[in-house]
Tab-separated table of C-alpha atoms in Angstrom:
chain	number	residue	atom	x	y	z
B	68	MET	CA	0.000	0.000	0.000
B	69	GLU	CA	1.137	3.542	-0.589
B	70	GLN	CA	2.496	5.346	2.414
B	71	VAL	CA	0.900	8.712	3.184
B	72	GLU	CA	2.612	11.326	5.323
B	73	ARG	CA	0.651	13.714	7.517
B	74	ASP	CA	2.313	16.694	9.174
B	75	ASP	CA	-0.482	17.030	11.733
B	76	TRP	CA	0.434	13.773	13.429
B	77	ALA	CA	2.405	13.948	16.654
B	78	THR	CA	6.063	14.572	15.953
B	79	GLU	CA	9.309	14.829	17.870
B	80	THR	CA	12.153	17.249	17.336
B	81	GLN	CA	15.721	16.028	17.309
B	82	GLY	CA	18.864	17.794	16.221
B	83	ASP	CA	21.306	16.515	13.665
B	84	VAL	CA	22.839	14.080	16.123
B	85	THR	CA	24.494	10.809	15.203
B	86	ARG	CA	25.487	9.562	18.656
B	87	THR	CA	23.653	10.289	21.829
B	88	THR	CA	22.906	8.878	25.245
B	89	THR	CA	19.359	9.109	26.503
B	90	PRO	CA	18.970	12.864	26.988
B	91	THR	CA	17.033	14.748	29.602
B	92	SER	CA	14.938	17.766	28.722
B	93	LYS	CA	16.064	19.836	31.710
B	94	ALA	CA	19.452	21.138	32.755
B	95	VAL	CA	20.377	18.567	35.387
B	96	CYS	CA	23.755	20.065	36.233
B	97	GLY	CA	26.130	22.821	35.227
B	98	ALA	CA	25.328	26.466	34.737
B	99	GLY	CA	23.744	26.318	31.298
B	100	LYS	CA	20.278	27.118	30.111
B	101	ALA	CA	17.681	24.348	29.897
B	102	PRO	CA	17.652	22.091	28.043
B	103	VAL	CA	21.238	20.902	28.257
B	104	CYS	CA	22.010	17.394	27.036
B	105	LEU	CA	24.266	16.054	29.739
B	106	THR	CA	24.149	12.925	31.866
B	107	CYS	CA	25.410	13.723	35.351
B	108	HIS	CA	24.490	13.504	39.035
B	109	GLY	CA	20.723	13.811	39.415
B	110	ALA	CA	19.866	12.725	35.885
B	111	THR	CA	16.737	10.570	35.713
B	112	ASP	CA	18.210	7.999	33.332
B	113	GLU	CA	17.444	4.288	33.170
B	114	LYS	CA	19.136	2.570	36.115
B	115	ASP	CA	18.463	-1.066	35.233
B	116	CYS	CA	21.105	-2.768	33.081
B	117	PHE	CA	20.854	-6.123	31.357
B	118	PHE	CA	24.264	-7.668	30.768
B	119	LYS	CA	25.969	-11.039	31.053
B	120	GLY	CA	22.572	-12.736	31.000
B	121	VAL	CA	21.168	-11.106	34.142
B	122	TRP	CA	19.381	-7.929	35.117
B	123	LYS	CA	21.251	-5.676	37.490
B	124	GLN	CA	20.199	-2.441	39.125
B	125	CYS	CA	22.770	0.309	39.437
B	126	PRO	CA	23.647	1.171	43.057
B	127	ASP	CA	22.190	4.686	43.163
B	128	ASP	CA	21.603	7.882	41.181
B	129	THR	CA	25.335	8.519	40.852
B	130	TYR	CA	25.474	5.637	38.333
B	131	THR	CA	23.864	5.177	34.952
B	132	CYS	CA	23.503	2.341	32.471
B	133	VAL	CA	26.401	2.704	30.039
B	134	ARG	CA	25.810	1.177	26.602
B	135	ARG	CA	28.351	0.370	23.937
B	136	THR	CA	27.814	-1.053	20.462
B	137	TYR	CA	30.381	-3.304	18.837
B	138	ARG	CA	30.672	-6.017	16.200
B	139	ASN	CA	31.595	-9.573	17.156
B	140	LYS	CA	33.835	-11.900	15.150
B	141	ALA	CA	30.872	-12.898	12.969
B	142	GLY	CA	30.291	-9.264	12.049
B	143	GLN	CA	27.028	-9.050	14.017
B	144	LEU	CA	26.158	-5.813	15.803
B	145	ARG	CA	25.934	-6.299	19.564
B	146	ILE	CA	25.311	-4.100	22.587
B	147	SER	CA	27.116	-4.336	25.902
B	148	ARG	CA	25.908	-2.506	28.992
B	149	ASN	CA	27.104	-2.004	32.520
B	150	CYS	CA	26.680	0.430	35.390
B	151	GLY	CA	29.064	3.363	35.124
B	152	GLN	CA	29.857	6.097	37.626
B	153	LEU	CA	28.579	9.502	36.594
B	154	ALA	CA	31.002	12.392	36.567
B	155	LYS	CA	30.614	15.479	38.701
B	156	CYS	CA	29.749	18.333	36.400
B	157	PRO	CA	31.952	21.417	36.500
B	158	ALA	CA	30.873	24.803	35.287
B	159	PHE	CA	30.909	25.190	31.543
B	160	LYS	CA	34.211	26.256	30.071
B	161	PRO	CA	34.507	29.666	28.417
B	162	GLY	CA	33.326	29.443	24.835
B	163	CYS	CA	31.177	26.383	25.482
B	164	MET	CA	27.632	27.324	24.516
B	165	PRO	CA	25.244	25.306	26.726
B	166	ASP	CA	22.262	25.925	24.457
B	167	SER	CA	23.920	23.939	21.662
B	168	GLU	CA	24.856	20.298	21.349
B	169	PRO	CA	27.919	19.434	23.480
B	170	SER	CA	29.455	16.031	23.891
B	171	LYS	CA	27.602	13.774	26.333
B	172	SER	CA	30.396	14.055	28.871
B	173	CYS	CA	30.352	16.083	32.036
B	174	SER	CA	34.135	16.391	32.146
B	175	GLU	CA	34.568	18.334	28.938
B	176	CYS	CA	32.636	20.425	26.487
B	177	SER	CA	33.421	19.819	22.837
B	178	PHE	CA	31.495	20.502	19.657
B	179	LYS	CA	31.322	18.999	16.234
B	180	SER	CA	31.855	21.249	13.250
B	181	PRO	CA	29.719	24.393	13.653
B	182	SER	CA	27.973	23.373	10.429
B	183	THR	CA	26.637	20.166	11.981
B	184	TYR	CA	25.864	20.841	15.631
B	185	SER	CA	22.383	21.949	16.520
B	186	LYS	CA	20.336	23.192	19.413
B	187	CYS	CA	19.687	20.620	22.090
B	188	ASP	CA	15.907	20.750	21.999
B	189	PHE	CA	14.986	17.114	22.573
B	190	MET	CA	11.388	16.637	23.604
B	191	ASP	CA	10.166	14.634	26.576
B	192	THR	CA	8.418	12.148	24.276
B	193	SER	CA	9.383	9.825	21.443
B	194	VAL	CA	7.191	8.756	18.529
B	195	CYS	CA	6.819	5.504	16.608
B	196	GLN	CA	5.004	5.835	13.279
B	197	LEU	CA	3.470	2.856	11.458
B	198	ALA	CA	1.947	3.138	8.021
B	199	GLY	CA	1.888	1.661	4.555
B	200	ASP	CA	3.440	-1.708	3.868
B	201	PRO	CA	3.732	-1.385	6.911
B	202	HIS	CA	6.674	0.973	7.143
B	203	CYS	CA	7.876	1.832	10.632
B	204	LYS	CA	9.687	4.886	11.932
B	205	GLN	CA	11.002	3.616	15.244
B	206	PHE	CA	11.453	5.514	18.493
B	207	ASN	CA	14.468	7.856	18.411
B	208	ALA	CA	15.011	7.309	14.675
B	209	LEU	CA	17.527	9.835	13.431
B	210	PRO	CA	16.628	12.307	10.673
B	211	GLY	CA	17.146	10.724	7.282
B	212	GLU	CA	17.154	7.123	8.529
B	213	PRO	CA	15.194	4.837	6.173
B	214	LEU	CA	11.887	3.484	7.435
B	215	LEU	CA	11.871	-0.138	8.558
B	216	ASN	CA	9.674	-2.347	6.363
B	217	LEU	CA	7.978	-4.903	8.638
B	218	ASN	CA	6.754	-7.479	6.156
B	219	GLY	CA	5.293	-9.915	8.672
B	220	HIS	CA	2.099	-11.940	8.332
B	221	CYS	CA	1.162	-12.767	11.932
B	222	LYS	CA	0.469	-10.925	15.183
B	223	TYR	CA	3.331	-9.020	16.783
B	224	ASN	CA	4.106	-6.855	19.783
B	225	MET	CA	4.743	-3.306	18.569
B	226	VAL	CA	5.098	-1.586	21.958
B	227	THR	CA	5.177	-3.109	25.426
B	228	THR	CA	6.206	-1.966	28.897
B	229	TYR	CA	7.315	-5.531	29.752
B	230	CYS	CA	10.987	-5.493	28.727
B	231	LYS	CA	12.445	-8.464	30.575
B	232	PRO	CA	13.421	-11.978	29.535
B	233	GLY	CA	10.738	-14.667	29.606
B	234	ARG	CA	6.984	-14.539	29.474
B	235	GLY	CA	5.018	-11.664	30.891
B	236	HIS	CA	2.755	-8.767	29.994
B	237	GLY	CA	3.173	-5.046	30.384
B	238	TRP	CA	0.609	-2.693	31.828
B	239	PHE	CA	0.524	-1.191	28.344
B	240	GLU	CA	0.885	-3.086	25.065
B	241	LEU	CA	0.100	-2.372	21.421
B	242	HIS	CA	-0.286	-5.454	19.194
B	243	ALA	CA	-0.668	-5.440	15.419
B	244	SER	CA	-1.944	-8.180	13.121
B	245	PHE	CA	-0.319	-7.995	9.695
B	246	MET	CA	-2.349	-9.221	6.730
B	247	SER	CA	-0.739	-10.612	3.586
B	248	ALA	CA	-0.998	-8.690	0.317
B	249	ASN	CA	0.363	-8.949	-3.202
B	250	GLU	CA	0.553	-12.766	-3.043
B	251	GLY	CA	2.561	-12.643	0.165
B	252	LYS	CA	5.170	-10.204	-1.131
B	253	SER	CA	3.975	-7.441	1.195
B	254	ALA	CA	1.706	-6.934	4.189
B	255	PHE	CA	-0.326	-4.261	5.943
B	256	MET	CA	-1.783	-3.785	9.406
B	257	GLN	CA	-5.439	-4.732	9.520
B	258	LYS	CA	-6.134	-5.233	13.219
B	259	LEU	CA	-4.724	-3.526	16.308
B	260	SER	CA	-5.238	-4.207	19.983
B	261	ILE	CA	-4.359	-2.108	23.006
B	262	THR	CA	-3.884	-3.692	26.401
B	263	TYR	CA	-4.111	-1.150	29.217
B	264	HIS	CA	-3.916	-2.677	32.679
B	265	ASN	CA	-6.941	-5.015	32.824
B	266	ASP	CA	-8.707	-3.766	29.699
B	267	LEU	CA	-8.304	-4.938	26.088
B	268	TYR	CA	-9.338	-2.653	23.218
B	269	MET	CA	-9.611	-4.131	19.707
B	270	LEU	CA	-9.379	-1.789	16.706
B	271	GLU	CA	-10.406	-2.539	13.118
B	272	SER	CA	-12.079	-0.576	10.309
B	273	ASN	CA	-13.152	2.451	12.391
B	274	VAL	CA	-14.584	0.221	15.146
B	275	ILE	CA	-13.247	0.130	18.708
B	276	ASP	CA	-14.343	-2.845	20.806
B	277	LEU	CA	-13.697	-3.162	24.524
B	278	ARG	CA	-13.578	-6.801	25.639
B	279	THR	CA	-16.666	-7.831	27.666
B	280	PHE	CA	-18.139	-4.375	26.956
B	281	GLY	CA	-18.629	-4.157	23.198
B	282	PRO	CA	-18.239	-1.226	20.783
B	283	VAL	CA	-17.449	2.041	22.561
B	284	VAL	CA	-19.246	5.309	21.908
B	285	LEU	CA	-17.044	8.390	21.717
B	286	PRO	CA	-16.012	10.291	23.678
B	287	PHE	CA	-15.174	7.447	26.036
B	288	GLN	CA	-13.449	7.305	29.411
B	289	LYS	CA	-12.653	4.369	31.686
B	290	SER	CA	-10.045	3.699	34.374
B	291	GLY	CA	-7.398	6.119	33.112
B	292	MET	CA	-8.123	5.637	29.392
B	293	GLU	CA	-9.669	8.443	27.343
B	294	ILE	CA	-10.728	7.929	23.711
B	295	SER	CA	-11.829	10.740	21.426
B	296	LYS	CA	-12.012	11.575	17.718
B	297	LEU	CA	-10.734	14.749	16.101
B	298	ASN	CA	-10.268	15.588	12.411
B	299	GLY	CA	-10.810	11.974	11.406
B	300	LEU	CA	-8.252	10.559	13.864
B	301	TYR	CA	-8.936	8.441	16.938
B	302	PHE	CA	-6.909	9.427	20.016
B	303	PHE	CA	-6.239	7.063	22.904
B	304	LYS	CA	-4.736	8.794	25.931
B	305	VAL	CA	-3.794	7.023	29.163
B	306	SER	CA	-3.176	8.700	32.494
B	307	GLU	CA	0.496	7.711	32.512
B	308	GLY	CA	1.080	9.883	29.437
B	309	ILE	CA	1.075	7.497	26.442
B	310	THR	CA	-0.972	8.623	23.431
B	311	ILE	CA	-2.010	6.663	20.335
B	312	ALA	CA	-3.351	8.297	17.172
B	313	TRP	CA	-5.106	5.928	14.748
B	314	ASP	CA	-6.593	6.748	11.350
B	315	GLY	CA	-9.205	3.989	11.643
B	316	HIS	CA	-7.448	1.719	9.163
B	317	HIS	CA	-3.739	1.078	8.588
B	318	LYS	CA	-1.837	3.970	10.132
B	319	VAL	CA	-0.996	4.556	13.779
B	320	ASN	CA	1.329	6.782	15.793
B	321	VAL	CA	2.441	5.933	19.333
B	322	VAL	CA	3.744	8.771	21.516
B	323	VAL	CA	5.510	7.596	24.686
B	324	PRO	CA	7.148	9.716	27.411
B	325	LYS	CA	10.833	8.931	27.658
B	326	ASN	CA	10.517	8.174	31.376
B	327	ILE	CA	8.478	5.057	30.447
B	328	ALA	CA	10.689	2.174	29.316
B	329	VAL	CA	9.252	0.377	26.278
B	330	CYS	CA	10.403	-2.159	23.697
B	331	GLY	CA	8.959	-4.058	20.732
B	332	LEU	CA	9.063	-3.706	16.955
B	333	CYS	CA	8.925	0.067	17.512
B	334	GLY	CA	12.319	-0.173	19.212
B	335	GLN	CA	13.411	1.475	22.441
B	336	HIS	CA	14.079	4.993	23.730
B	337	THR	CA	17.702	4.068	24.433
B	338	LYS	CA	18.894	3.947	20.818
B	339	ASP	CA	22.398	5.451	20.723
B	340	PHE	CA	23.498	4.068	17.360
B	341	GLU	CA	22.696	4.540	13.691
B	342	GLY	CA	20.355	2.289	11.757
B	343	ALA	CA	17.352	0.192	12.726
B	344	ASP	CA	16.911	-0.843	16.370
B	345	LEU	CA	16.811	-4.625	15.913
B	346	ARG	CA	17.089	-5.661	19.569
B	347	VAL	CA	15.556	-9.105	19.985
B	348	GLY	CA	12.369	-9.642	21.969
B	349	ARG	CA	11.334	-12.324	24.438
B	350	SER	CA	10.351	-14.685	21.606
B	351	TYR	CA	7.197	-16.757	22.100
B	352	VAL	CA	7.977	-18.707	18.945
B	353	THR	CA	8.726	-21.923	20.807
B	354	ALA	CA	4.975	-22.573	20.797
B	355	GLY	CA	4.984	-24.651	17.624
B	356	CYS	CA	6.385	-22.102	15.151
B	357	TYR	CA	9.382	-24.060	13.949
B	358	ASN	CA	10.150	-21.719	11.040
B	359	MET	CA	10.637	-18.792	13.405
B	360	ASN	CA	13.994	-19.773	14.816
B	361	VAL	CA	15.400	-17.051	17.089
B	362	THR	CA	18.894	-17.829	18.359
B	363	THR	CA	19.994	-14.361	19.505
B	364	GLU	CA	19.581	-13.782	23.245
B	365	PHE	CA	17.002	-11.321	24.505
B	366	ASN	CA	17.944	-7.666	23.918
B	367	GLY	CA	20.882	-8.564	21.683
B	368	MET	CA	20.999	-7.288	18.117
B	369	ALA	CA	19.217	-9.682	15.754
B	370	LYS	CA	21.217	-11.325	12.982
B	371	ASN	CA	18.785	-9.873	10.442
B	372	LYS	CA	15.426	-8.160	10.145
B	373	GLN	CA	13.514	-11.439	9.866
B	374	GLU	CA	14.853	-12.732	13.178
B	375	PHE	CA	13.976	-9.386	14.769
B	376	ILE	CA	10.372	-9.599	13.533
B	377	HIS	CA	10.037	-13.230	14.629
B	378	SER	CA	11.332	-12.409	18.105
B	379	TRP	CA	8.302	-10.166	18.731
B	380	PHE	CA	5.770	-12.703	17.401
B	381	ILE	CA	2.900	-13.279	19.848
B	382	GLY	CA	0.450	-15.458	17.925
B	383	GLN	CA	-1.161	-16.540	14.681
B	384	ASN	CA	-4.053	-14.612	13.179
B	385	GLY	CA	-5.922	-17.271	11.199
B	386	GLN	CA	-4.523	-16.482	7.768
B	387	GLN	CA	-2.661	-18.951	5.593
B	388	ALA	CA	0.359	-16.699	5.103
B	389	CYS	CA	0.907	-16.600	8.871
B	390	ALA	CA	0.610	-20.390	9.206
B	391	LYS	CA	3.188	-20.764	6.433
B	392	GLU	CA	5.558	-18.273	8.059
B	393	CYS	CA	5.096	-19.982	11.420
B	394	GLY	CA	5.569	-23.557	10.249
B	395	GLY	CA	4.757	-26.637	12.297
B	396	PRO	CA	5.845	-30.135	13.230
């Protein structure tokens, strides 16, 4: 299907940055103006690190989760992470402009070429856009990065707040069922479902069904979820700050505050590298889907896009293309 761009969808603003740690939107240290992209004492960064096969929590707020990307002997992109001590931030050096993009180090202030650095105006939210084939603009995608073509045929986890190894469910999840098109050469999203705490909302063809309740009448409000319609778009807003905009058919935007850790086919907020965020999911594919072999460990970089998609598989959807992709005994 043809992808259509709409400027009135929720957007995020990022500078021309090629490497970045998870930024904060407020000046957390130093004498600069807000926002200043530094990670120092008092920064509200992610404190849980997954490395060497186990989850570990950093000792206190003077540490942060330090990530590094590297390639192993097989040429596969991998991520290592560990708890690192944060530096104490001195005052900015003369000539260091705090309203522009400095290095992400508290011990020095350096700039790229003046022609490439930009104002540090990161927003508090990140956006995942899904449309078309379906094409996906993941969270924290850099300007100019190509969209990720998710040519799956089953049901997958796009966004979840459950980002740990093994089975489990987040308090918020967005699932998408991809339907085969063009004799299996492409796919598009036909059905969506939103899990919010104990409620399940099912979305298809301009209809919103709440499990055990039936079709909802807009505007709708229940237990922290608000649903409304404006200018042809359906908006789902939860009290924790996540917003979904849906066109009623095949396009959806997910806006998530950066203080909420998420993962899925939409990627993560912690992307500090170029290219698609292909970190592997928890992989339910052991339930009879023998064609969906995922060998990369949870949260490692997938060997390829297909393994990445398979790792976020959550179930079949009744169509032949999915059964073929899944395989069986």
